[in-house]
Amino acid sequence: MQGTAWENVKAAADGDLGAPKIADQNSSHDVKTLAVALVYARTGDRQYREKAADAIWSAVGTERGGTALALARNLLSYVIAAELIDFKAYDPARESRFRSWLKKVRNEPLGSKAVSDQTLIGSHERGATNGGGMAGASRVAVAVYLQDERDLIRAAQVMKGWLGDRLAYPGIPAPDFGPEDVGKGLRFGGSKPDLSWQANPSAPIGVNPKGAKKGGHSIDGALPDDMRRGGSFRWPPTYTQYPREALSGYVAMAELLYRQGYDV
């Protein structure tokens, strides 16, 4: 509880959190709320617990008018914050309504299309890019919080496919991917499609395997479906921040699954 990192978290927790708006994919209210919950967890100061609980509750329903991506990016921190403050013990009435909202919001159609795949779970089950990672992290957090073992098992299966086990959950190139394929595999390559960063374009996966090379260059560990968003394969690669953002979701999801006993 000392040093620059702690001081930064404490400053965020002590500051104005702003207005909650899950529908805004660039909102920072969620991570500031998490900062408050972390400071409570470390200090036991009841003022932080109260502030975090109010912030969590204020975010409920603010996903309306937004997209599944915005929900995916903003939900995770609220769920972890609720766990850190033991929301259920602190305020059983509000926590019960928060819990009911979590059950529904993961299947809430969002965005202009508002169809089955434009939900948190649908985004995870079809998305091989950063959006799928963010959706998966929030989905797993909700499943753990609700003790929904069935959905946790399913989410782990999808991630296993993203990591390369196509028997667990396959990948489908974009032109061959239709609405009926949601829940049957991950969509790869974008609208073109561009599979040039894949180690094996005929069997696309989320992370190139160890030792993978192309044109004599190592591409192992690369996230091909986010690398292609900076352009088709070339060396050196064209800069894109998408793989880094994708890791924000996939690493969080891996950590959550690891804590539940999964080999990630």
Backbone as CSV, one residue per row, in Angstrom:
resi,resn,N_x,N_y,N_z,CA_x,CA_y,CA_z,C_x,C_y,C_z
1,MET,0.828,-1.205,0.000,0.000,0.000,0.000,0.861,1.253,0.000
2,GLN,1.919,1.207,-0.819,2.761,2.380,-0.972,3.405,2.346,-2.344
3,GLY,3.873,3.494,-2.787,4.478,3.574,-4.113,3.528,4.176,-5.129
4,THR,4.055,4.387,-6.331,3.307,5.088,-7.378,2.018,4.369,-7.763
5,ALA,2.059,3.052,-7.895,0.865,2.310,-8.325,-0.270,2.485,-7.310
6,TRP,0.047,2.307,-6.030,-0.973,2.482,-4.997,-1.504,3.914,-4.982
7,GLU,-0.608,4.888,-5.105,-1.021,6.292,-5.088,-1.968,6.603,-6.244
8,ASN,-1.706,6.009,-7.394,-2.585,6.221,-8.560,-3.975,5.621,-8.329
9,VAL,-4.016,4.397,-7.794,-5.302,3.752,-7.511,-6.061,4.545,-6.447
10,LYS,-5.357,4.965,-5.405,-5.977,5.725,-4.313,-6.514,7.055,-4.820
11,ALA,-5.767,7.720,-5.697,-6.220,9.000,-6.241,-7.493,8.820,-7.062
12,ALA,-7.549,7.735,-7.848,-8.751,7.458,-8.642,-9.936,7.172,-7.724
13,ALA,-9.688,6.442,-6.660,-10.756,6.086,-5.719,-11.274,7.317,-4.971
14,ASP,-10.393,8.252,-4.681,-10.777,9.456,-3.939,-11.412,10.518,-4.828
15,GLY,-11.232,10.390,-6.132,-11.689,11.420,-7.051,-13.137,11.253,-7.483
16,ASP,-13.552,12.146,-8.371,-14.898,12.085,-8.946,-14.942,10.955,-9.961
17,LEU,-15.888,10.049,-9.808,-15.978,8.903,-10.715,-16.655,9.259,-12.034
18,GLY,-17.309,10.407,-12.086,-18.046,10.766,-13.285,-19.377,10.042,-13.340
19,ALA,-20.040,10.169,-14.463,-21.352,9.544,-14.631,-21.208,8.156,-15.234
20,PRO,-21.950,7.182,-14.729,-21.883,5.837,-15.313,-22.577,5.800,-16.665
21,LYS,-21.957,5.130,-17.626,-22.586,4.971,-18.935,-21.950,3.783,-19.635
22,ILE,-22.475,2.618,-19.361,-21.948,1.407,-19.987,-22.082,1.484,-21.502
23,ALA,-23.086,2.204,-22.004,-23.296,2.325,-23.445,-22.149,3.042,-24.141
24,ASP,-21.317,3.752,-23.386,-20.150,4.441,-23.948,-18.943,3.527,-23.808
25,GLN,-18.452,2.999,-24.912,-17.356,2.030,-24.846,-16.055,2.648,-24.331
26,ASN,-15.981,3.975,-24.271,-14.785,4.641,-23.762,-14.980,5.173,-22.338
27,SER,-16.059,4.783,-21.688,-16.307,5.220,-20.316,-15.215,4.715,-19.385
28,SER,-14.833,5.536,-18.413,-13.846,5.111,-17.408,-14.476,4.963,-16.026
29,HIS,-15.812,5.140,-15.927,-16.499,4.996,-14.647,-16.304,3.592,-14.077
30,ASP,-16.259,2.595,-14.951,-16.123,1.208,-14.494,-14.790,0.953,-13.798
31,VAL,-13.698,1.425,-14.401,-12.384,1.155,-13.801,-12.145,2.021,-12.564
32,LYS,-12.753,3.208,-12.536,-12.659,4.036,-11.333,-13.426,3.385,-10.186
33,THR,-14.554,2.760,-10.518,-15.313,2.022,-9.509,-14.486,0.863,-8.972
34,LEU,-13.778,0.182,-9.858,-12.907,-0.912,-9.434,-11.803,-0.390,-8.510
35,ALA,-11.279,0.797,-8.796,-10.259,1.395,-7.927,-10.804,1.601,-6.518
36,VAL,-12.042,2.088,-6.428,-12.668,2.301,-5.114,-12.779,0.969,-4.368
37,ALA,-13.221,-0.064,-5.075,-13.384,-1.372,-4.447,-12.043,-1.949,-3.997
38,LEU,-11.008,-1.742,-4.788,-9.671,-2.228,-4.422,-9.166,-1.527,-3.160
39,VAL,-9.398,-0.215,-3.080,-8.947,0.524,-1.902,-9.723,0.065,-0.667
40,TYR,-11.019,-0.210,-0.838,-11.772,-0.758,0.297,-11.190,-2.107,0.724
41,ALA,-10.907,-2.963,-0.255,-10.404,-4.305,0.049,-9.087,-4.241,0.823
42,ARG,-8.267,-3.220,0.539,-6.967,-3.107,1.197,-7.039,-2.384,2.539
43,THR,-7.971,-1.408,2.647,-8.014,-0.585,3.859,-9.123,-0.984,4.830
44,GLY,-10.218,-1.539,4.308,-11.369,-1.843,5.149,-12.165,-0.605,5.525
45,ASP,-11.854,0.515,4.914,-12.555,1.774,5.205,-13.967,1.714,4.626
46,ARG,-14.975,1.821,5.475,-16.363,1.654,5.055,-16.827,2.721,4.065
47,GLN,-16.201,3.879,4.074,-16.589,4.927,3.127,-16.354,4.481,1.682
48,TYR,-15.268,3.743,1.459,-14.974,3.241,0.114,-15.960,2.148,-0.279
49,ARG,-16.360,1.350,0.685,-17.339,0.297,0.396,-18.664,0.919,-0.046
50,GLU,-19.087,1.959,0.674,-20.331,2.643,0.342,-20.234,3.302,-1.035
51,LYS,-19.108,3.946,-1.312,-18.920,4.624,-2.590,-18.933,3.623,-3.741
52,ALA,-18.274,2.486,-3.555,-18.234,1.458,-4.599,-19.615,0.873,-4.834
53,ALA,-20.347,0.590,-3.756,-21.689,0.013,-3.888,-22.613,0.958,-4.643
54,ASP,-22.555,2.238,-4.315,-23.389,3.226,-5.008,-23.021,3.303,-6.488
55,ALA,-21.721,3.236,-6.774,-21.265,3.326,-8.165,-21.701,2.112,-8.973
56,ILE,-21.585,0.930,-8.383,-22.009,-0.299,-9.066,-23.499,-0.225,-9.382
57,TRP,-24.284,0.145,-8.389,-25.729,0.198,-8.564,-26.120,1.249,-9.602
58,SER,-25.393,2.360,-9.639,-25.737,3.439,-10.568,-25.537,3.043,-12.026
59,ALA,-24.718,2.017,-12.266,-24.426,1.602,-13.646,-25.491,0.682,-14.227
60,VAL,-26.321,0.098,-13.390,-27.331,-0.850,-13.850,-28.307,-0.165,-14.812
61,GLY,-28.469,-0.759,-15.990,-29.399,-0.230,-16.980,-28.792,0.764,-17.940
62,THR,-27.563,1.214,-17.673,-26.962,2.238,-18.537,-26.387,1.663,-19.834
63,GLU,-26.547,0.356,-20.029,-26.099,-0.256,-21.292,-27.056,0.039,-22.435
64,ARG,-28.264,0.466,-22.125,-29.281,0.677,-23.156,-28.861,1.771,-24.123
65,GLY,-29.042,1.491,-25.412,-28.634,2.432,-26.444,-27.205,2.239,-26.904
66,GLY,-26.499,1.315,-26.291,-25.115,1.063,-26.658,-24.974,-0.185,-27.506
67,THR,-23.771,-0.708,-27.552,-23.453,-1.894,-28.346,-22.984,-3.017,-27.434
68,ALA,-22.908,-4.210,-27.997,-22.395,-5.348,-27.241,-20.926,-5.125,-26.880
69,LEU,-20.174,-4.454,-27.761,-18.770,-4.168,-27.467,-18.654,-3.246,-26.263
70,ALA,-19.495,-2.222,-26.191,-19.448,-1.305,-25.055,-19.748,-2.049,-23.755
71,LEU,-20.741,-2.916,-23.779,-21.056,-3.727,-22.603,-19.875,-4.613,-22.235
72,ALA,-19.269,-5.224,-23.233,-18.138,-6.120,-22.998,-16.979,-5.392,-22.328
73,ARG,-16.704,-4.172,-22.776,-15.564,-3.429,-22.244,-15.824,-2.879,-20.847
74,ASN,-17.090,-2.611,-20.519,-17.391,-1.910,-19.277,-17.922,-2.776,-18.143
75,LEU,-18.395,-3.976,-18.438,-19.063,-4.774,-17.403,-18.096,-5.424,-16.419
76,LEU,-16.981,-5.900,-16.899,-16.035,-6.690,-16.108,-15.686,-6.042,-14.776
77,SER,-15.327,-4.757,-14.798,-14.860,-4.090,-13.581,-15.948,-3.988,-12.526
78,TYR,-17.190,-3.777,-12.948,-18.288,-3.690,-11.976,-18.492,-5.026,-11.261
79,VAL,-18.374,-6.114,-12.002,-18.586,-7.438,-11.408,-17.484,-7.752,-10.398
80,ILE,-16.241,-7.471,-10.770,-15.129,-7.718,-9.843,-15.257,-6.815,-8.616
81,ALA,-15.664,-5.566,-8.844,-15.843,-4.634,-7.724,-16.906,-5.147,-6.755
82,ALA,-17.989,-5.681,-7.296,-19.056,-6.219,-6.444,-18.543,-7.369,-5.583
83,GLU,-17.669,-8.178,-6.148,-17.074,-9.292,-5.399,-16.142,-8.763,-4.303
84,LEU,-15.348,-7.752,-4.638,-14.364,-7.222,-3.694,-15.010,-6.599,-2.457
85,ILE,-16.162,-5.970,-2.629,-16.822,-5.337,-1.476,-17.836,-6.263,-0.813
86,ASP,-17.987,-7.481,-1.341,-19.010,-8.423,-0.870,-20.360,-7.708,-0.866
87,PHE,-20.768,-7.300,-2.057,-21.982,-6.511,-2.252,-23.199,-7.179,-1.607
88,LYS,-23.257,-8.493,-1.698,-24.414,-9.228,-1.169,-24.554,-9.037,0.344
89,ALA,-23.432,-9.104,1.057,-23.472,-8.938,2.503,-23.734,-7.483,2.877
90,TYR,-23.211,-6.565,2.066,-23.336,-5.140,2.379,-24.744,-4.613,2.147
91,ASP,-25.352,-4.983,1.027,-26.670,-4.453,0.667,-27.445,-5.540,-0.082
92,PRO,-28.047,-6.488,0.648,-28.713,-7.631,0.015,-29.797,-7.247,-0.987
93,ALA,-30.547,-6.196,-0.711,-31.654,-5.816,-1.590,-31.142,-5.339,-2.949
94,ARG,-30.200,-4.414,-2.926,-29.669,-3.909,-4.205,-28.857,-4.977,-4.912
95,GLU,-28.137,-5.785,-4.152,-27.339,-6.839,-4.785,-28.226,-7.849,-5.479
96,SER,-29.383,-8.147,-4.914,-30.308,-9.090,-5.537,-30.780,-8.569,-6.891
97,ARG,-31.054,-7.280,-6.962,-31.478,-6.686,-8.237,-30.310,-6.607,-9.216
98,PHE,-29.123,-6.340,-8.686,-27.913,-6.343,-9.518,-27.698,-7.733,-10.109
99,ARG,-27.883,-8.758,-9.309,-27.718,-10.142,-9.748,-28.741,-10.490,-10.845
100,SER,-29.984,-10.053,-10.668,-31.022,-10.308,-11.678,-30.676,-9.612,-12.988
101,TRP,-30.141,-8.403,-12.885,-29.727,-7.659,-14.081,-28.592,-8.382,-14.811
102,LEU,-27.629,-8.905,-14.067,-26.504,-9.623,-14.683,-27.001,-10.832,-15.475
103,LYS,-27.969,-11.541,-14.925,-28.504,-12.722,-15.605,-29.087,-12.352,-16.965
104,LYS,-29.749,-11.192,-17.019,-30.418,-10.778,-18.250,-29.481,-10.081,-19.221
105,VAL,-28.588,-9.234,-18.710,-27.818,-8.350,-19.584,-26.860,-9.113,-20.491
106,ARG,-26.424,-10.296,-20.076,-25.487,-11.055,-20.902,-26.149,-11.595,-22.175
107,ASN,-27.493,-11.615,-22.190,-28.234,-12.056,-23.376,-29.058,-10.933,-23.997
108,GLU,-28.774,-9.697,-23.619,-29.536,-8.554,-24.119,-29.024,-8.129,-25.500
109,PRO,-29.868,-8.168,-26.542,-29.437,-7.715,-27.869,-29.164,-6.210,-27.853
110,LEU,-28.004,-5.813,-28.341,-27.608,-4.413,-28.349,-27.085,-4.023,-29.726
111,GLY,-27.114,-2.750,-30.023,-26.625,-2.278,-31.311,-27.746,-2.104,-32.314
112,SER,-27.372,-1.656,-33.496,-28.374,-1.334,-34.519,-29.109,-2.563,-35.037
113,LYS,-28.418,-3.706,-35.075,-29.046,-4.927,-35.585,-29.907,-5.591,-34.521
114,ALA,-29.420,-5.547,-33.278,-30.145,-6.145,-32.154,-30.616,-7.563,-32.465
115,VAL,-29.671,-8.392,-32.940,-29.980,-9.779,-33.228,-29.218,-10.670,-32.250
116,SER,-29.407,-11.981,-32.391,-28.908,-12.906,-31.385,-27.406,-12.813,-31.144
117,ASP,-26.627,-12.531,-32.200,-25.180,-12.503,-31.986,-24.702,-11.161,-31.451
118,GLN,-25.576,-10.154,-31.387,-25.200,-8.854,-30.839,-25.521,-8.802,-29.343
119,THR,-25.068,-9.812,-28.641,-25.189,-9.895,-27.194,-23.807,-10.160,-26.638
120,LEU,-23.671,-10.073,-25.321,-22.375,-10.348,-24.708,-21.932,-11.772,-25.025
121,ILE,-22.817,-12.735,-24.803,-22.471,-14.136,-25.055,-22.289,-14.389,-26.549
122,GLY,-23.172,-13.831,-27.379,-23.038,-14.000,-28.823,-21.739,-13.435,-29.348
123,SER,-21.322,-12.280,-28.813,-20.060,-11.665,-29.239,-18.877,-12.546,-28.898
124,HIS,-18.923,-13.173,-27.728,-17.831,-14.063,-27.342,-17.800,-15.298,-28.224
125,GLU,-18.961,-15.823,-28.566,-19.007,-17.094,-29.296,-18.745,-16.948,-30.784
126,ARG,-18.770,-15.740,-31.317,-18.455,-15.549,-32.733,-17.199,-14.706,-32.935
127,GLY,-16.787,-13.923,-31.912,-15.718,-12.945,-32.086,-14.341,-13.483,-31.792
128,ALA,-13.460,-13.444,-32.791,-12.084,-13.902,-32.601,-11.136,-12.738,-32.359
129,THR,-11.651,-11.501,-32.417,-10.817,-10.318,-32.248,-10.945,-9.766,-30.824
130,ASN,-10.489,-8.520,-30.660,-10.499,-7.901,-29.337,-11.904,-7.880,-28.715
131,GLY,-12.929,-7.672,-29.541,-14.294,-7.643,-29.021,-14.697,-8.957,-28.388
132,GLY,-14.277,-10.062,-29.009,-14.572,-11.372,-28.447,-13.868,-11.596,-27.127
133,GLY,-12.638,-11.091,-27.033,-11.891,-11.224,-25.784,-12.513,-10.445,-24.650
134,MET,-12.910,-9.195,-24.950,-13.559,-8.379,-23.932,-14.876,-9.014,-23.492
135,ALA,-15.647,-9.491,-24.467,-16.924,-10.131,-24.157,-16.712,-11.381,-23.305
136,GLY,-15.687,-12.165,-23.651,-15.408,-13.381,-22.902,-15.019,-13.099,-21.461
137,ALA,-14.204,-12.059,-21.250,-13.785,-11.722,-19.891,-14.979,-11.329,-19.034
138,SER,-15.849,-10.481,-19.579,-17.039,-10.067,-18.826,-17.986,-11.251,-18.619
139,ARG,-18.113,-12.081,-19.648,-18.986,-13.256,-19.533,-18.517,-14.177,-18.417
140,VAL,-17.226,-14.460,-18.369,-16.689,-15.360,-17.350,-16.860,-14.757,-15.962
141,ALA,-16.604,-13.440,-15.840,-16.770,-12.787,-14.537,-18.204,-12.929,-14.034
142,VAL,-19.165,-12.736,-14.935,-20.572,-12.865,-14.554,-20.893,-14.307,-14.163
143,ALA,-20.389,-15.263,-14.945,-20.653,-16.678,-14.638,-20.102,-17.058,-13.270
144,VAL,-18.895,-16.568,-12.955,-18.300,-16.856,-11.654,-19.125,-16.208,-10.540
145,TYR,-19.507,-14.950,-10.760,-20.261,-14.221,-9.738,-21.605,-14.880,-9.458
146,LEU,-22.260,-15.335,-10.528,-23.574,-15.973,-10.386,-23.484,-17.457,-10.040
147,GLN,-22.247,-17.972,-10.001,-22.005,-19.403,-9.781,-22.735,-20.236,-10.837
148,ASP,-22.656,-19.748,-12.080,-23.285,-20.422,-13.214,-22.249,-21.359,-13.844
149,GLU,-22.158,-22.552,-13.307,-21.132,-23.505,-13.733,-21.308,-23.899,-15.200
150,ARG,-22.543,-24.010,-15.641,-22.813,-24.411,-17.022,-22.252,-23.392,-18.018
151,ASP,-22.485,-22.099,-17.764,-21.983,-21.080,-18.689,-20.477,-20.934,-18.573
152,LEU,-19.930,-21.173,-17.388,-18.484,-21.118,-17.206,-17.805,-22.205,-18.042
153,ILE,-18.351,-23.398,-18.024,-17.810,-24.503,-18.820,-17.863,-24.158,-20.306
154,ARG,-18.982,-23.579,-20.732,-19.142,-23.201,-22.133,-18.132,-22.129,-22.535
155,ALA,-17.951,-21.118,-21.694,-17.004,-20.044,-21.999,-15.580,-20.592,-22.108
156,ALA,-15.231,-21.510,-21.223,-13.902,-22.125,-21.261,-13.707,-22.924,-22.548
157,GLN,-14.769,-23.573,-23.014,-14.719,-24.340,-24.261,-14.442,-23.423,-25.449
158,VAL,-15.100,-22.259,-25.472,-14.885,-21.302,-26.562,-13.453,-20.791,-26.541
159,MET,-12.942,-20.484,-25.353,-11.562,-20.002,-25.279,-10.578,-21.081,-25.712
160,LYS,-10.885,-22.315,-25.381,-10.019,-23.423,-25.790,-9.928,-23.478,-27.318
161,GLY,-11.066,-23.248,-27.978,-11.061,-23.205,-29.432,-10.260,-22.032,-29.963
162,TRP,-10.398,-20.863,-29.332,-9.634,-19.674,-29.740,-8.131,-19.922,-29.625
163,LEU,-7.740,-20.672,-28.579,-6.325,-20.966,-28.370,-5.786,-22.006,-29.355
164,GLY,-6.679,-22.697,-30.077,-6.188,-23.598,-31.109,-6.790,-24.979,-31.150
165,ASP,-7.620,-25.337,-30.167,-8.244,-26.656,-30.171,-9.541,-26.581,-30.973
166,ARG,-9.446,-26.821,-32.266,-10.591,-26.670,-33.159,-11.638,-27.769,-32.960
167,LEU,-11.266,-28.838,-32.274,-12.254,-29.866,-31.954,-13.162,-29.391,-30.811
168,ALA,-12.587,-28.571,-29.930,-13.382,-28.039,-28.822,-14.361,-26.990,-29.325
169,TYR,-13.882,-26.124,-30.250,-14.720,-25.048,-30.794,-14.024,-24.533,-32.054
170,PRO,-14.592,-24.760,-33.240,-13.897,-24.472,-34.495,-13.899,-23.001,-34.878
171,GLY,-13.124,-22.691,-35.909,-13.102,-21.366,-36.502,-13.619,-21.446,-37.925
172,ILE,-14.352,-20.416,-38.347,-14.979,-20.409,-39.671,-14.605,-19.125,-40.396
173,PRO,-14.010,-19.194,-41.609,-13.713,-17.975,-42.374,-14.979,-17.167,-42.613
174,ALA,-14.854,-15.842,-42.578,-16.005,-14.943,-42.622,-17.019,-15.215,-43.734
175,PRO,-16.600,-15.451,-45.000,-17.606,-15.638,-46.053,-18.508,-16.846,-45.839
176,ASP,-18.001,-17.817,-45.098,-18.766,-19.039,-44.857,-19.570,-18.967,-43.560
177,PHE,-19.477,-17.816,-42.865,-20.095,-17.679,-41.554,-21.420,-16.941,-41.688
178,GLY,-22.515,-17.616,-41.337,-23.833,-17.002,-41.408,-24.475,-16.916,-40.037
179,PRO,-25.642,-16.279,-39.945,-26.341,-16.142,-38.659,-26.577,-17.475,-37.961
180,GLU,-26.746,-18.516,-38.765,-27.013,-19.831,-38.174,-25.765,-20.427,-37.514
181,ASP,-24.599,-19.794,-37.738,-23.353,-20.330,-37.199,-22.985,-19.751,-35.837
182,VAL,-23.761,-18.777,-35.349,-23.485,-18.225,-34.023,-23.627,-19.343,-32.996
183,GLY,-22.588,-19.529,-32.207,-22.592,-20.607,-31.231,-21.990,-21.894,-31.752
184,LYS,-21.588,-21.885,-33.048,-21.000,-23.090,-33.641,-19.519,-22.920,-33.955
185,GLY,-19.019,-21.678,-33.880,-17.619,-21.451,-34.191,-17.289,-19.971,-34.205
186,LEU,-15.989,-19.665,-34.223,-15.507,-18.292,-34.264,-15.394,-17.804,-35.704
187,ARG,-15.694,-16.536,-35.922,-15.657,-15.938,-37.252,-14.291,-15.282,-37.476
188,PHE,-13.582,-15.735,-38.497,-12.227,-15.248,-38.761,-12.134,-14.510,-40.091
189,GLY,-11.231,-13.542,-40.130,-10.814,-12.945,-41.392,-11.453,-11.641,-41.777
190,GLY,-12.506,-11.221,-41.094,-13.153,-9.973,-41.476,-13.917,-10.109,-42.777
191,SER,-14.347,-8.982,-43.332,-15.223,-9.009,-44.504,-14.505,-9.408,-45.790
192,LYS,-13.171,-9.292,-45.839,-12.469,-9.530,-47.116,-12.593,-10.958,-47.632
193,PRO,-12.229,-12.042,-46.915,-11.550,-12.078,-45.614,-10.032,-12.041,-45.796
194,ASP,-9.319,-11.746,-44.718,-7.864,-11.708,-44.741,-7.344,-12.699,-43.702
195,LEU,-6.809,-13.807,-44.179,-6.259,-14.838,-43.297,-4.738,-14.907,-43.419
196,SER,-4.136,-13.824,-43.933,-2.708,-13.854,-44.251,-1.812,-13.944,-43.020
197,TRP,-2.305,-13.572,-41.865,-1.493,-13.682,-40.650,-1.658,-15.040,-39.965
198,GLN,-2.551,-15.865,-40.468,-2.743,-17.190,-39.887,-1.572,-18.114,-40.239
199,ALA,-1.124,-18.888,-39.255,-0.082,-19.878,-39.537,-0.607,-20.919,-40.511
200,ASN,-1.889,-21.248,-40.399,-2.541,-22.197,-41.294,-3.882,-21.603,-41.716
201,PRO,-3.929,-20.863,-42.830,-5.159,-20.188,-43.243,-6.349,-21.127,-43.455
202,SER,-6.097,-22.380,-43.713,-7.202,-23.319,-43.931,-7.825,-23.786,-42.625
203,ALA,-7.152,-23.508,-41.508,-7.676,-23.872,-40.189,-7.388,-22.720,-39.226
204,PRO,-8.094,-21.594,-39.376,-7.781,-20.391,-38.582,-8.046,-20.566,-37.088
205,ILE,-7.163,-19.959,-36.285,-7.295,-19.976,-34.824,-6.948,-18.594,-34.284
206,GLY,-7.091,-18.415,-32.979,-6.904,-17.106,-32.382,-5.482,-16.728,-32.084
207,VAL,-4.613,-17.710,-31.846,-3.208,-17.452,-31.525,-2.340,-18.410,-32.337
208,ASN,-1.404,-17.876,-33.074,-0.515,-18.753,-33.840,0.324,-19.616,-32.896
209,PRO,0.532,-20.889,-33.238,1.232,-21.810,-32.336,2.732,-21.549,-32.251
210,LYS,3.324,-22.082,-31.226,4.763,-21.954,-31.006,5.531,-22.458,-32.214
211,GLY,6.510,-21.683,-32.652,7.361,-22.071,-33.775,6.831,-21.675,-35.137
212,ALA,5.628,-21.077,-35.207,5.043,-20.706,-36.501,5.877,-19.638,-37.198
213,LYS,6.077,-19.821,-38.505,6.848,-18.871,-39.296,6.153,-18.595,-40.623
214,LYS,6.435,-17.444,-41.177,5.936,-17.093,-42.503,6.988,-16.235,-43.181
215,GLY,7.384,-16.622,-44.381,8.413,-15.883,-45.095,9.707,-15.816,-44.326
216,GLY,9.972,-16.837,-43.506,11.198,-16.870,-42.711,11.126,-16.067,-41.423
217,HIS,9.982,-15.445,-41.137,9.831,-14.626,-39.937,8.931,-15.323,-38.916
218,SER,9.279,-15.185,-37.652,8.477,-15.785,-36.596,7.162,-15.037,-36.445
219,ILE,6.055,-15.774,-36.500,4.740,-15.190,-36.227,4.054,-15.975,-35.105
220,ASP,4.866,-16.726,-34.321,4.246,-17.478,-33.232,3.811,-16.512,-32.125
221,GLY,2.693,-16.818,-31.520,2.155,-15.945,-30.484,1.380,-14.758,-31.020
222,ALA,1.416,-14.532,-32.314,0.671,-13.414,-32.899,-0.827,-13.717,-32.880
223,LEU,-1.625,-12.672,-32.736,-3.083,-12.804,-32.796,-3.503,-12.418,-34.213
224,PRO,-3.622,-13.400,-35.106,-3.770,-13.091,-36.534,-5.004,-12.277,-36.891
225,ASP,-6.110,-12.474,-36.178,-7.315,-11.763,-36.570,-7.301,-10.305,-36.116
226,ASP,-6.397,-9.953,-35.205,-6.204,-8.542,-34.857,-5.027,-7.953,-35.619
227,MET,-4.016,-8.752,-35.950,-2.893,-8.269,-36.770,-3.376,-7.826,-38.143
228,ARG,-4.345,-8.542,-38.734,-4.799,-8.200,-40.084,-5.557,-6.876,-40.099
229,ARG,-5.941,-6.384,-38.930,-6.626,-5.099,-38.881,-5.649,-3.944,-39.108
230,GLY,-4.357,-4.239,-39.020,-3.340,-3.260,-39.393,-2.897,-3.430,-40.834
231,GLY,-3.398,-4.473,-41.468,-3.034,-4.738,-42.851,-2.635,-6.189,-43.040
232,SER,-2.638,-6.633,-44.295,-2.228,-8.002,-44.605,-0.776,-8.233,-44.207
233,PHE,-0.381,-9.516,-44.171,0.970,-9.860,-43.726,2.030,-9.125,-44.525
234,ARG,2.963,-8.531,-43.822,4.156,-7.919,-44.397,5.199,-7.861,-43.293
235,TRP,6.457,-7.638,-43.695,7.513,-7.542,-42.684,8.394,-6.344,-42.960
236,PRO,8.563,-5.452,-41.954,7.964,-5.530,-40.619,6.463,-5.274,-40.667
237,PRO,5.728,-5.702,-39.645,4.277,-5.534,-39.649,3.871,-4.063,-39.599
238,THR,2.711,-3.767,-40.154,2.140,-2.438,-40.007,1.639,-2.294,-38.573
239,TYR,1.860,-1.120,-37.983,1.448,-0.918,-36.590,-0.066,-0.983,-36.440
240,THR,-0.513,-1.663,-35.411,-1.910,-1.638,-34.992,-1.969,-1.923,-33.505
241,GLN,-2.841,-1.220,-32.801,-2.972,-1.431,-31.359,-3.941,-2.547,-31.011
242,TYR,-4.637,-3.101,-32.013,-5.694,-4.078,-31.730,-5.207,-5.336,-30.996
243,PRO,-4.043,-5.914,-31.349,-3.615,-7.107,-30.597,-3.410,-6.820,-29.113
244,ARG,-2.895,-5.636,-28.816,-2.674,-5.280,-27.415,-4.012,-5.176,-26.665
245,GLU,-4.990,-4.542,-27.320,-6.304,-4.440,-26.690,-6.943,-5.816,-26.540
246,ALA,-6.760,-6.667,-27.539,-7.313,-8.018,-27.453,-6.764,-8.745,-26.229
247,LEU,-5.475,-8.580,-25.978,-4.867,-9.243,-24.820,-5.471,-8.747,-23.509
248,SER,-5.935,-7.497,-23.477,-6.581,-6.985,-22.264,-7.755,-7.887,-21.878
249,GLY,-8.533,-8.285,-22.878,-9.665,-9.162,-22.611,-9.253,-10.599,-22.385
250,TYR,-8.418,-11.127,-23.266,-8.083,-12.549,-23.180,-7.229,-12.891,-21.957
251,VAL,-6.345,-11.973,-21.541,-5.551,-12.235,-20.337,-6.443,-12.184,-19.099
252,ALA,-7.376,-11.219,-19.061,-8.306,-11.153,-17.933,-9.157,-12.422,-17.868
253,MET,-9.636,-12.874,-19.030,-10.440,-14.095,-19.074,-9.618,-15.301,-18.620
254,ALA,-8.367,-15.367,-19.067,-7.502,-16.478,-18.668,-7.272,-16.490,-17.157
255,GLU,-7.057,-15.319,-16.579,-6.828,-15.236,-15.133,-8.065,-15.681,-14.356
256,LEU,-9.231,-15.245,-14.805,-10.474,-15.636,-14.143,-10.695,-17.147,-14.235
257,LEU,-10.464,-17.703,-15.425,-10.629,-19.145,-15.597,-9.599,-19.930,-14.777
258,TYR,-8.367,-19.417,-14.734,-7.313,-20.067,-13.951,-7.708,-20.145,-12.477
259,ARG,-8.299,-19.064,-11.972,-8.726,-19.030,-10.569,-9.872,-19.998,-10.295
260,GLN,-10.542,-20.429,-11.370,-11.614,-21.418,-11.221,-11.129,-22.834,-11.500
261,GLY,-9.804,-22.992,-11.664,-9.239,-24.319,-11.806,-8.991,-24.799,-13.224
262,TYR,-9.149,-23.900,-14.203,-8.942,-24.291,-15.601,-7.485,-24.143,-15.999
263,ASP,-7.019,-25.062,-16.837,-5.656,-25.011,-17.375,-5.687,-24.084,-18.591
264,VAL,-5.207,-22.860,-18.404,-5.188,-21.906,-19.512,-3.765,-21.602,-19.986
